[in-house]
mmCIF file with all atom_site columns, N, CA and C in Angstrom:
data_model
loop_
_atom_site.group_PDB
_atom_site.id
_atom_site.type_symbol
_atom_site.label_atom_id
_atom_site.label_alt_id
_atom_site.label_comp_id
_atom_site.label_asym_id
_atom_site.label_entity_id
_atom_site.label_seq_id
_atom_site.pdbx_PDB_ins_code
_atom_site.Cartn_x
_atom_site.Cartn_y
_atom_site.Cartn_z
_atom_site.occupancy
_atom_site.B_iso_or_equiv
_atom_site.pdbx_formal_charge
_atom_site.auth_seq_id
_atom_site.auth_comp_id
_atom_site.auth_asym_id
_atom_site.auth_atom_id
_atom_site.pdbx_PDB_model_num
ATOM 1   N N  . SER A 1 1  ? 3.710  8.282   -2.175  1.00 0.00 ? 1  SER A N  1
ATOM 2   C CA . SER A 1 1  ? 3.394  9.313   -1.206  1.00 0.00 ? 1  SER A CA 1
ATOM 3   C C  . SER A 1 1  ? 4.465  9.357   -0.118  1.00 0.00 ? 1  SER A C  1
ATOM 4   N N  . ASP A 1 2  ? 4.470  10.455  0.609   1.00 0.00 ? 2  ASP A N  1
ATOM 5   C CA . ASP A 1 2  ? 5.464  10.669  1.664   1.00 0.00 ? 2  ASP A CA 1
ATOM 6   C C  . ASP A 1 2  ? 5.143  9.763   2.856   1.00 0.00 ? 2  ASP A C  1
ATOM 7   N N  . ILE A 1 3  ? 6.018  8.853   3.159   1.00 0.00 ? 3  ILE A N  1
ATOM 8   C CA . ILE A 1 3  ? 5.796  7.877   4.221   1.00 0.00 ? 3  ILE A CA 1
ATOM 9   C C  . ILE A 1 3  ? 5.647  8.548   5.580   1.00 0.00 ? 3  ILE A C  1
ATOM 10  N N  . SER A 1 4  ? 6.361  9.621   5.814   1.00 0.00 ? 4  SER A N  1
ATOM 11  C CA . SER A 1 4  ? 6.334  10.260  7.131   1.00 0.00 ? 4  SER A CA 1
ATOM 12  C C  . SER A 1 4  ? 4.952  10.808  7.493   1.00 0.00 ? 4  SER A C  1
ATOM 13  N N  . THR A 1 5  ? 4.084  10.998  6.516   1.00 0.00 ? 5  THR A N  1
ATOM 14  C CA . THR A 1 5  ? 2.745  11.524  6.799   1.00 0.00 ? 5  THR A CA 1
ATOM 15  C C  . THR A 1 5  ? 1.713  10.426  7.024   1.00 0.00 ? 5  THR A C  1
ATOM 16  N N  . LEU A 1 6  ? 2.103  9.167   6.827   1.00 0.00 ? 6  LEU A N  1
ATOM 17  C CA . LEU A 1 6  ? 1.162  8.064   6.943   1.00 0.00 ? 6  LEU A CA 1
ATOM 18  C C  . LEU A 1 6  ? 0.918  7.689   8.403   1.00 0.00 ? 6  LEU A C  1
ATOM 19  N N  . SER A 1 7  ? -0.323 7.322   8.700   1.00 0.00 ? 7  SER A N  1
ATOM 20  C CA . SER A 1 7  ? -0.621 6.782   10.023  1.00 0.00 ? 7  SER A CA 1
ATOM 21  C C  . SER A 1 7  ? -0.026 5.382   10.109  1.00 0.00 ? 7  SER A C  1
ATOM 22  N N  . PHE A 1 8  ? 0.065  4.871   11.315  1.00 0.00 ? 8  PHE A N  1
ATOM 23  C CA . PHE A 1 8  ? 0.580  3.517   11.506  1.00 0.00 ? 8  PHE A CA 1
ATOM 24  C C  . PHE A 1 8  ? -0.257 2.519   10.726  1.00 0.00 ? 8  PHE A C  1
ATOM 25  N N  . GLU A 1 9  ? -1.575 2.653   10.824  1.00 0.00 ? 9  GLU A N  1
ATOM 26  C CA . GLU A 1 9  ? -2.472 1.680   10.195  1.00 0.00 ? 9  GLU A CA 1
ATOM 27  C C  . GLU A 1 9  ? -2.341 1.680   8.671   1.00 0.00 ? 9  GLU A C  1
ATOM 28  N N  . VAL A 1 10 ? -2.271 2.860   8.080   1.00 0.00 ? 10 VAL A N  1
ATOM 29  C CA . VAL A 1 10 ? -2.143 2.963   6.621   1.00 0.00 ? 10 VAL A CA 1
ATOM 30  C C  . VAL A 1 10 ? -0.789 2.404   6.171   1.00 0.00 ? 10 VAL A C  1
ATOM 31  N N  . ALA A 1 11 ? 0.266  2.760   6.898   1.00 0.00 ? 11 ALA A N  1
ATOM 32  C CA . ALA A 1 11 ? 1.603  2.272   6.557   1.00 0.00 ? 11 ALA A CA 1
ATOM 33  C C  . ALA A 1 11 ? 1.674  0.751   6.685   1.00 0.00 ? 11 ALA A C  1
ATOM 34  N N  . MET A 1 12 ? 1.054  0.209   7.711   1.00 0.00 ? 12 MET A N  1
ATOM 35  C CA . MET A 1 12 ? 1.081  -1.235  7.921   1.00 0.00 ? 12 MET A CA 1
ATOM 36  C C  . MET A 1 12 ? 0.328  -1.964  6.811   1.00 0.00 ? 12 MET A C  1
ATOM 37  N N  . LYS A 1 13 ? -0.820 -1.426  6.394   1.00 0.00 ? 13 LYS A N  1
ATOM 38  C CA . LYS A 1 13 ? -1.578 -2.048  5.310   1.00 0.00 ? 13 LYS A CA 1
ATOM 39  C C  . LYS A 1 13 ? -0.776 -2.038  4.013   1.00 0.00 ? 13 LYS A C  1
ATOM 40  N N  . GLU A 1 14 ? -0.109 -0.917  3.745   1.00 0.00 ? 14 GLU A N  1
ATOM 41  C CA . GLU A 1 14 ? 0.712  -0.845  2.536   1.00 0.00 ? 14 GLU A CA 1
ATOM 42  C C  . GLU A 1 14 ? 1.874  -1.826  2.618   1.00 0.00 ? 14 GLU A C  1
ATOM 43  N N  . LEU A 1 15 ? 2.494  -1.908  3.780   1.00 0.00 ? 15 LEU A N  1
ATOM 44  C CA . LEU A 1 15 ? 3.605  -2.850  3.966   1.00 0.00 ? 15 LEU A CA 1
ATOM 45  C C  . LEU A 1 15 ? 3.132  -4.291  3.761   1.00 0.00 ? 15 LEU A C  1
ATOM 46  N N  . GLU A 1 16 ? 1.970  -4.627  4.300   1.00 0.00 ? 16 GLU A N  1
ATOM 47  C CA . GLU A 1 16 ? 1.427  -5.975  4.118   1.00 0.00 ? 16 GLU A CA 1
ATOM 48  C C  . GLU A 1 16 ? 1.174  -6.269  2.643   1.00 0.00 ? 16 GLU A C  1
ATOM 49  N N  . ALA A 1 17 ? 0.672  -5.284  1.903   1.00 0.00 ? 17 ALA A N  1
ATOM 50  C CA . ALA A 1 17 ? 0.421  -5.466  0.469   1.00 0.00 ? 17 ALA A CA 1
ATOM 51  C C  . ALA A 1 17 ? 1.734  -5.682  -0.282  1.00 0.00 ? 17 ALA A C  1
ATOM 52  N N  . ILE A 1 18 ? 2.753  -4.944  0.088   1.00 0.00 ? 18 ILE A N  1
ATOM 53  C CA . ILE A 1 18 ? 4.067  -5.096  -0.549  1.00 0.00 ? 18 ILE A CA 1
ATOM 54  C C  . ILE A 1 18 ? 4.626  -6.489  -0.275  1.00 0.00 ? 18 ILE A C  1
ATOM 55  N N  . VAL A 1 19 ? 4.508  -6.935  0.963   1.00 0.00 ? 19 VAL A N  1
ATOM 56  C CA . VAL A 1 19 ? 5.019  -8.268  1.320   1.00 0.00 ? 19 VAL A CA 1
ATOM 57  C C  . VAL A 1 19 ? 4.291  -9.343  0.517   1.00 0.00 ? 19 VAL A C  1
ATOM 58  N N  . ARG A 1 20 ? 2.967  -9.226  0.431   1.00 0.00 ? 20 ARG A N  1
ATOM 59  C CA . ARG A 1 20 ? 2.208  -10.206 -0.363  1.00 0.00 ? 20 ARG A CA 1
ATOM 60  C C  . ARG A 1 20 ? 2.669  -10.192 -1.822  1.00 0.00 ? 20 ARG A C  1
ATOM 61  N N  . GLY A 1 21 ? 2.881  -9.003  -2.369  1.00 0.00 ? 21 GLY A N  1
ATOM 62  C CA . GLY A 1 21 ? 3.338  -8.884  -3.751  1.00 0.00 ? 21 GLY A CA 1
ATOM 63  C C  . GLY A 1 21 ? 4.713  -9.490  -3.959  1.00 0.00 ? 21 GLY A C  1
ATOM 64  N N  . LEU A 1 22 ? 5.614  -9.236  -3.028  1.00 0.00 ? 22 LEU A N  1
ATOM 65  C CA . LEU A 1 22 ? 6.961  -9.793  -3.145  1.00 0.00 ? 22 LEU A CA 1
ATOM 66  C C  . LEU A 1 22 ? 6.942  -11.309 -2.999  1.00 0.00 ? 22 LEU A C  1
ATOM 67  N N  . GLU A 1 23 ? 6.114  -11.790 -2.089  1.00 0.00 ? 23 GLU A N  1
ATOM 68  C CA . GLU A 1 23 ? 6.027  -13.242 -1.896  1.00 0.00 ? 23 GLU A CA 1
ATOM 69  C C  . GLU A 1 23 ? 5.431  -13.956 -3.108  1.00 0.00 ? 23 GLU A C  1
ATOM 70  N N  . SER A 1 24 ? 4.570  -13.264 -3.830  1.00 0.00 ? 24 SER A N  1
ATOM 71  C CA . SER A 1 24 ? 3.945  -13.894 -5.002  1.00 0.00 ? 24 SER A CA 1
ATOM 72  C C  . SER A 1 24 ? 4.939  -14.074 -6.145  1.00 0.00 ? 24 SER A C  1
ATOM 73  N N  . GLY A 1 25 ? 5.961  -13.220 -6.188  1.00 0.00 ? 25 GLY A N  1
ATOM 74  C CA . GLY A 1 25 ? 6.962  -13.313 -7.239  1.00 0.00 ? 25 GLY A CA 1
ATOM 75  C C  . GLY A 1 25 ? 6.476  -12.872 -8.607  1.00 0.00 ? 25 GLY A C  1
ATOM 76  N N  . ALA A 1 26 ? 5.320  -12.213 -8.655  1.00 0.00 ? 26 ALA A N  1
ATOM 77  C CA . ALA A 1 26 ? 4.719  -11.833 -9.934  1.00 0.00 ? 26 ALA A CA 1
ATOM 78  C C  . ALA A 1 26 ? 5.376  -10.603 -10.569 1.00 0.00 ? 26 ALA A C  1
ATOM 79  N N  . ALA A 1 27 ? 5.975  -9.744  -9.767  1.00 0.00 ? 27 ALA A N  1
ATOM 80  C CA . ALA A 1 27 ? 6.553  -8.500  -10.289 1.00 0.00 ? 27 ALA A CA 1
ATOM 81  C C  . ALA A 1 27 ? 7.924  -8.751  -10.905 1.00 0.00 ? 27 ALA A C  1
ATOM 82  N N  . ASP A 1 28 ? 8.297  -7.872  -11.827 1.00 0.00 ? 28 ASP A N  1
ATOM 83  C CA . ASP A 1 28 ? 9.636  -7.984  -12.410 1.00 0.00 ? 28 ASP A CA 1
ATOM 84  C C  . ASP A 1 28 ? 10.678 -7.521  -11.392 1.00 0.00 ? 28 ASP A C  1
ATOM 85  N N  . LEU A 1 29 ? 11.927 -7.723  -11.717 1.00 0.00 ? 29 LEU A N  1
ATOM 86  C CA . LEU A 1 29 ? 13.012 -7.450  -10.780 1.00 0.00 ? 29 LEU A CA 1
ATOM 87  C C  . LEU A 1 29 ? 13.048 -5.988  -10.338 1.00 0.00 ? 29 LEU A C  1
ATOM 88  N N  . GLU A 1 30 ? 12.940 -5.059  -11.269 1.00 0.00 ? 30 GLU A N  1
ATOM 89  C CA . GLU A 1 30 ? 13.024 -3.631  -10.918 1.00 0.00 ? 30 GLU A CA 1
ATOM 90  C C  . GLU A 1 30 ? 11.889 -3.221  -9.983  1.00 0.00 ? 30 GLU A C  1
ATOM 91  N N  . LYS A 1 31 ? 10.680 -3.681  -10.268 1.00 0.00 ? 31 LYS A N  1
ATOM 92  C CA . LYS A 1 31 ? 9.535  -3.368  -9.400  1.00 0.00 ? 31 LYS A CA 1
ATOM 93  C C  . LYS A 1 31 ? 9.727  -4.009  -8.035  1.00 0.00 ? 31 LYS A C  1
ATOM 94  N N  . SER A 1 32 ? 10.247 -5.214  -8.006  1.00 0.00 ? 32 SER A N  1
ATOM 95  C CA . SER A 1 32 ? 10.498 -5.885  -6.732  1.00 0.00 ? 32 SER A CA 1
ATOM 96  C C  . SER A 1 32 ? 11.509 -5.116  -5.895  1.00 0.00 ? 32 SER A C  1
ATOM 97  N N  . ILE A 1 33 ? 12.556 -4.614  -6.525  1.00 0.00 ? 33 ILE A N  1
ATOM 98  C CA . ILE A 1 33 ? 13.565 -3.829  -5.799  1.00 0.00 ? 33 ILE A CA 1
ATOM 99  C C  . ILE A 1 33 ? 12.959 -2.545  -5.255  1.00 0.00 ? 33 ILE A C  1
ATOM 100 N N  . THR A 1 34 ? 12.179 -1.851  -6.083  1.00 0.00 ? 34 THR A N  1
ATOM 101 C CA . THR A 1 34 ? 11.520 -0.616  -5.650  1.00 0.00 ? 34 THR A CA 1
ATOM 102 C C  . THR A 1 34 ? 10.564 -0.896  -4.500  1.00 0.00 ? 34 THR A C  1
ATOM 103 N N  . ASP A 1 35 ? 9.776  -1.965  -4.638  1.00 0.00 ? 35 ASP A N  1
ATOM 104 C CA . ASP A 1 35 ? 8.843  -2.329  -3.573  1.00 0.00 ? 35 ASP A CA 1
ATOM 105 C C  . ASP A 1 35 ? 9.578  -2.703  -2.290  1.00 0.00 ? 35 ASP A C  1
ATOM 106 N N  . TYR A 1 36 ? 10.683 -3.424  -2.416  1.00 0.00 ? 36 TYR A N  1
ATOM 107 C CA . TYR A 1 36 ? 11.462 -3.804  -1.247  1.00 0.00 ? 36 TYR A CA 1
ATOM 108 C C  . TYR A 1 36 ? 11.995 -2.559  -0.526  1.00 0.00 ? 36 TYR A C  1
ATOM 109 N N  . GLN A 1 37 ? 12.477 -1.596  -1.284  1.00 0.00 ? 37 GLN A N  1
ATOM 110 C CA . GLN A 1 37 ? 12.996 -0.368  -0.678  1.00 0.00 ? 37 GLN A CA 1
ATOM 111 C C  . GLN A 1 37 ? 11.890 0.397   0.043   1.00 0.00 ? 37 GLN A C  1
ATOM 112 N N  . ARG A 1 38 ? 10.720 0.497   -0.589  1.00 0.00 ? 38 ARG A N  1
ATOM 113 C CA . ARG A 1 38 ? 9.598  1.184   0.068   1.00 0.00 ? 38 ARG A CA 1
ATOM 114 C C  . ARG A 1 38 ? 9.155  0.391   1.297   1.00 0.00 ? 38 ARG A C  1
ATOM 115 N N  . GLY A 1 39 ? 9.131  -0.916  1.186   1.00 0.00 ? 39 GLY A N  1
ATOM 116 C CA . GLY A 1 39 ? 8.756  -1.749  2.323   1.00 0.00 ? 39 GLY A CA 1
ATOM 117 C C  . GLY A 1 39 ? 9.692  -1.560  3.499   1.00 0.00 ? 39 GLY A C  1
ATOM 118 N N  . THR A 1 40 ? 10.969 -1.437  3.218   1.00 0.00 ? 40 THR A N  1
ATOM 119 C CA . THR A 1 40 ? 11.953 -1.205  4.277   1.00 0.00 ? 40 THR A CA 1
ATOM 120 C C  . THR A 1 40 ? 11.690 0.139   4.963   1.00 0.00 ? 40 THR A C  1
ATOM 121 N N  . ALA A 1 41 ? 11.383 1.155   4.171   1.00 0.00 ? 41 ALA A N  1
ATOM 122 C CA . ALA A 1 41 ? 11.078 2.473   4.733   1.00 0.00 ? 41 ALA A CA 1
ATOM 123 C C  . ALA A 1 41 ? 9.771  2.436   5.526   1.00 0.00 ? 41 ALA A C  1
ATOM 124 N N  . LEU A 1 42 ? 8.785  1.709   5.035   1.00 0.00 ? 42 LEU A N  1
ATOM 125 C CA . LEU A 1 42 ? 7.516  1.580   5.756   1.00 0.00 ? 42 LEU A CA 1
ATOM 126 C C  . LEU A 1 42 ? 7.714  0.854   7.080   1.00 0.00 ? 42 LEU A C  1
ATOM 127 N N  . LYS A 1 43 ? 8.547  -0.177  7.078   1.00 0.00 ? 43 LYS A N  1
ATOM 128 C CA . LYS A 1 43 ? 8.834  -0.913  8.316   1.00 0.00 ? 43 LYS A CA 1
ATOM 129 C C  . LYS A 1 43 ? 9.469  0.017   9.351   1.00 0.00 ? 43 LYS A C  1
ATOM 130 N N  . ALA A 1 44 ? 10.435 0.809   8.923   1.00 0.00 ? 44 ALA A N  1
ATOM 131 C CA . ALA A 1 44 ? 11.093 1.743   9.840   1.00 0.00 ? 44 ALA A CA 1
ATOM 132 C C  . ALA A 1 44 ? 10.086 2.758   10.385  1.00 0.00 ? 44 ALA A C  1
ATOM 133 N N  . HIS A 1 45 ? 9.194  3.225   9.527   1.00 0.00 ? 45 HIS A N  1
ATOM 134 C CA . HIS A 1 45 ? 8.167  4.188   9.941   1.00 0.00 ? 45 HIS A CA 1
ATOM 135 C C  . HIS A 1 45 ? 7.242  3.554   10.982  1.00 0.00 ? 45 HIS A C  1
ATOM 136 N N  . CYS A 1 46 ? 6.806  2.327   10.728  1.00 0.00 ? 46 CYS A N  1
ATOM 137 C CA . CYS A 1 46 ? 5.923  1.632   11.667  1.00 0.00 ? 46 CYS A CA 1
ATOM 138 C C  . CYS A 1 46 ? 6.614  1.413   13.014  1.00 0.00 ? 46 CYS A C  1
ATOM 139 N N  . LEU A 1 47 ? 7.861  1.033   12.988  1.00 0.00 ? 47 LEU A N  1
ATOM 140 C CA . LEU A 1 47 ? 8.602  0.840   14.241  1.00 0.00 ? 47 LEU A CA 1
ATOM 141 C C  . LEU A 1 47 ? 8.731  2.151   15.017  1.00 0.00 ? 47 LEU A C  1
ATOM 142 N N  . ALA A 1 48 ? 8.956  3.251   14.303  1.00 0.00 ? 48 ALA A N  1
ATOM 143 C CA . ALA A 1 48 ? 9.047  4.565   14.957  1.00 0.00 ? 48 ALA A CA 1
ATOM 144 C C  . ALA A 1 48 ? 7.706  4.941   15.577  1.00 0.00 ? 48 ALA A C  1
ATOM 145 N N  . LYS A 1 49 ? 6.616  4.677   14.867  1.00 0.00 ? 49 LYS A N  1
ATOM 146 C CA . LYS A 1 49 ? 5.278  4.971   15.394  1.00 0.00 ? 49 LYS A CA 1
ATOM 147 C C  . LYS A 1 49 ? 4.996  4.136   16.643  1.00 0.00 ? 49 LYS A C  1
ATOM 148 N N  . LEU A 1 50 ? 5.410  2.879   16.633  1.00 0.00 ? 50 LEU A N  1
ATOM 149 C CA . LEU A 1 50 ? 5.223  2.028   17.811  1.00 0.00 ? 50 LEU A CA 1
ATOM 150 C C  . LEU A 1 50 ? 6.041  2.534   18.993  1.00 0.00 ? 50 LEU A C  1
ATOM 151 N N  . SER A 1 51 ? 7.246  2.991   18.730  1.00 0.00 ? 51 SER A N  1
ATOM 152 C CA . SER A 1 51 ? 8.081  3.544   19.805  1.00 0.00 ? 51 SER A CA 1
ATOM 153 C C  . SER A 1 51 ? 7.444  4.786   20.399  1.00 0.00 ? 51 SER A C  1
ATOM 154 N N  . GLU A 1 52 ? 6.883  5.644   19.536  1.00 0.00 ? 52 GLU A N  1
ATOM 155 C CA . GLU A 1 52 ? 6.178  6.834   20.012  1.00 0.00 ? 52 GLU A CA 1
ATOM 156 C C  . GLU A 1 52 ? 5.017  6.442   20.908  1.00 0.00 ? 52 GLU A C  1
ATOM 157 N N  . ALA A 1 53 ? 4.245  5.472   20.461  1.00 0.00 ? 53 ALA A N  1
ATOM 158 C CA . ALA A 1 53 ? 3.079  5.034   21.225  1.00 0.00 ? 53 ALA A CA 1
ATOM 159 C C  . ALA A 1 53 ? 3.500  4.453   22.571  1.00 0.00 ? 53 ALA A C  1
ATOM 160 N N  . LYS A 1 54 ? 4.568  3.701   22.575  1.00 0.00 ? 54 LYS A N  1
ATOM 161 C CA . LYS A 1 54 ? 5.061  3.080   23.804  1.00 0.00 ? 54 LYS A CA 1
ATOM 162 C C  . LYS A 1 54 ? 5.393  4.148   24.842  1.00 0.00 ? 54 LYS A C  1
ATOM 163 N N  . LEU A 1 55 ? 5.971  5.249   24.397  1.00 0.00 ? 55 LEU A N  1
ATOM 164 C CA . LEU A 1 55 ? 6.327  6.325   25.318  1.00 0.00 ? 55 LEU A CA 1
ATOM 165 C C  . LEU A 1 55 ? 5.095  7.005   25.908  1.00 0.00 ? 55 LEU A C  1
ATOM 166 N N  . LYS A 1 56 ? 3.978  6.944   25.194  1.00 0.00 ? 56 LYS A N  1
ATOM 167 C CA . LYS A 1 56 ? 2.751  7.607   25.648  1.00 0.00 ? 56 LYS A CA 1
ATOM 168 C C  . LYS A 1 56 ? 1.917  6.733   26.579  1.00 0.00 ? 56 LYS A C  1
ATOM 169 N N  . VAL A 1 57 ? 2.178  5.442   26.554  1.00 0.00 ? 57 VAL A N  1
ATOM 170 C CA . VAL A 1 57 ? 1.374  4.517   27.350  1.00 0.00 ? 57 VAL A CA 1
ATOM 171 C C  . VAL A 1 57 ? 1.754  4.640   28.819  1.00 0.00 ? 57 VAL A C  1
ATOM 172 N N  . GLU A 1 58 ? 0.736  4.654   29.637  1.00 0.00 ? 58 GLU A N  1
ATOM 173 C CA . GLU A 1 58 ? 0.985  4.658   31.080  1.00 0.00 ? 58 GLU A CA 1
ATOM 174 C C  . GLU A 1 58 ? 0.337  3.440   31.698  1.00 0.00 ? 58 GLU A C  1
ATOM 175 N N  . GLN A 1 59 ? 0.950  2.945   32.736  1.00 0.00 ? 59 GLN A N  1
ATOM 176 C CA . GLN A 1 59 ? 0.395  1.831   33.486  1.00 0.00 ? 59 GLN A CA 1
ATOM 177 C C  . GLN A 1 59 ? -0.389 2.390   34.670  1.00 0.00 ? 59 GLN A C  1
ATOM 178 N N  . ILE A 1 60 ? -1.577 1.854   34.866  1.00 0.00 ? 60 ILE A N  1
ATOM 179 C CA . ILE A 1 60 ? -2.370 2.250   36.028  1.00 0.00 ? 60 ILE A CA 1
ATOM 180 C C  . ILE A 1 60 ? -2.110 1.230   37.134  1.00 0.00 ? 60 ILE A C  1
ATOM 181 N N  . GLN A 1 61 ? -1.778 1.749   38.286  1.00 0.00 ? 61 GLN A N  1
ATOM 182 C CA . GLN A 1 61 ? -1.486 0.875   39.414  1.00 0.00 ? 61 GLN A CA 1
ATOM 183 C C  . GLN A 1 61 ? -2.372 1.235   40.602  1.00 0.00 ? 61 GLN A C  1
ATOM 184 N N  . VAL A 1 62 ? -2.776 0.215   41.352  1.00 0.00 ? 62 VAL A N  1
ATOM 185 C CA . VAL A 1 62 ? -3.539 0.423   42.572  1.00 0.00 ? 62 VAL A CA 1
ATOM 186 C C  . VAL A 1 62 ? -2.540 0.589   43.714  1.00 0.00 ? 62 VAL A C  1
ATOM 187 N N  . GLN A 1 63 ? -2.665 1.690   44.423  1.00 0.00 ? 63 GLN A N  1
ATOM 188 C CA . GLN A 1 63 ? -1.781 1.981   45.545  1.00 0.00 ? 63 GLN A CA 1
ATOM 189 C C  . GLN A 1 63 ? -2.267 1.216   46.788  1.00 0.00 ? 63 GLN A C  1
ATOM 190 N N  . SER A 1 64 ? -1.448 1.158   47.808  1.00 0.00 ? 64 SER A N  1
ATOM 191 C CA . SER A 1 64 ? -1.789 0.426   49.028  1.00 0.00 ? 64 SER A CA 1
ATOM 192 C C  . SER A 1 64 ? -3.034 0.997   49.712  1.00 0.00 ? 64 SER A C  1
ATOM 193 N N  . ASP A 1 65 ? -3.321 2.287   49.510  1.00 0.00 ? 65 ASP A N  1
ATOM 194 C CA . ASP A 1 65 ? -4.520 2.885   50.108  1.00 0.00 ? 65 ASP A CA 1
ATOM 195 C C  . ASP A 1 65 ? -5.754 2.725   49.224  1.00 0.00 ? 65 ASP A C  1
ATOM 196 N N  . GLY A 1 66 ? -5.629 2.009   48.103  1.00 0.00 ? 66 GLY A N  1
ATOM 197 C CA . GLY A 1 66 ? -6.750 1.769   47.206  1.00 0.00 ? 66 GLY A CA 1
ATOM 198 C C  . GLY A 1 66 ? -6.906 2.784   46.097  1.00 0.00 ? 66 GLY A C  1
ATOM 199 N N  . SER A 1 67 ? -6.144 3.853   46.157  1.00 0.00 ? 67 SER A N  1
ATOM 200 C CA . SER A 1 67 ? -6.245 4.871   45.110  1.00 0.00 ? 67 SER A CA 1
ATOM 201 C C  . SER A 1 67 ? -5.497 4.410   43.860  1.00 0.00 ? 67 SER A C  1
ATOM 202 N N  . LEU A 1 68 ? -5.797 5.050   42.744  1.00 0.00 ? 68 LEU A N  1
ATOM 203 C CA . LEU A 1 68 ? -5.141 4.720   41.485  1.00 0.00 ? 68 LEU A CA 1
ATOM 204 C C  . LEU A 1 68 ? -4.066 5.749   41.177  1.00 0.00 ? 68 LEU A C  1
ATOM 205 N N  . ALA A 1 69 ? -2.980 5.298   40.638  1.00 0.00 ? 69 ALA A N  1
ATOM 206 C CA . ALA A 1 69 ? -1.899 6.179   40.221  1.00 0.00 ? 69 ALA A CA 1
ATOM 207 C C  . ALA A 1 69 ? -1.368 5.672   38.886  1.00 0.00 ? 69 ALA A C  1
ATOM 208 N N  . THR A 1 70 ? -0.768 6.557   38.140  1.00 0.00 ? 70 THR A N  1
ATOM 209 C CA . THR A 1 70 ? -0.168 6.140   36.866  1.00 0.00 ? 70 THR A CA 1
ATOM 210 C C  . THR A 1 70 ? 1.332  6.343   36.930  1.00 0.00 ? 70 THR A C  1
ATOM 211 N N  . LYS A 1 71 ? 2.007  5.542   36.154  1.00 0.00 ? 71 LYS A N  1
ATOM 212 C CA . LYS A 1 71 ? 3.445  5.714   36.026  1.00 0.00 ? 71 LYS A CA 1
ATOM 213 C C  . LYS A 1 71 ? 3.810  5.444   34.585  1.00 0.00 ? 71 LYS A C  1
ATOM 214 N N  . PRO A 1 72 ? 4.908  5.988   34.106  1.00 0.00 ? 72 PRO A N  1
ATOM 215 C CA . PRO A 1 72 ? 5.308  5.752   32.717  1.00 0.00 ? 72 PRO A CA 1
ATOM 216 C C  . PRO A 1 72 ? 5.472  4.269   32.418  1.00 0.00 ? 72 PRO A C  1
ATOM 217 N N  . PHE A 1 73 ? 5.146  3.894   31.199  1.00 0.00 ? 73 PHE A N  1
ATOM 218 C CA . PHE A 1 73 ? 5.272  2.524   30.755  1.00 0.00 ? 73 PHE A CA 1
ATOM 219 C C  . PHE A 1 73 ? 6.728  2.082   30.791  1.00 0.00 ? 73 PHE A C  1
ATOM 220 N N  . ASN A 1 74 ? 6.975  0.879   31.278  1.00 0.00 ? 74 ASN A N  1
ATOM 221 C CA . ASN A 1 74 ? 8.306  0.317   31.298  1.00 0.00 ? 74 ASN A CA 1
ATOM 222 C C  . ASN A 1 74 ? 8.205  -1.114  30.789  1.00 0.00 ? 74 ASN A C  1
ATOM 223 N N  . ALA A 1 75 ? 8.762  -1.371  29.628  1.00 0.00 ? 75 ALA A N  1
ATOM 224 C CA . ALA A 1 75 ? 8.648  -2.686  28.999  1.00 0.00 ? 75 ALA A CA 1
ATOM 225 C C  . ALA A 1 75 ? 9.500  -3.743  29.699  1.00 0.00 ? 75 ALA A C  1
ATOM 226 N N  . GLU A 1 76 ? 10.406 -3.364  30.524  1.00 0.00 ? 76 GLU A N  1
ATOM 227 C CA . GLU A 1 76 ? 11.313 -4.319  31.165  1.00 0.00 ? 76 GLU A CA 1
ATOM 228 C C  . GLU A 1 76 ? 10.755 -4.954  32.354  1.00 0.00 ? 76 GLU A C  1
#
């Protein structure tokens, strides 16, 4: 299926299944290569989804007057 349409959760579950399969060593070489390539694409997709989410997150801060304000998330 098209990776770009997958949610983060679905992509992560598929990636975890691929990793378990590769670690087991049960698949033949060609299947392992195909799975590795899909896993790499799934990893990139998950990282992109996390970056998107990070940009949407806001930090809530209490101002000196007691009111609440938000500001963009800053990981640094």
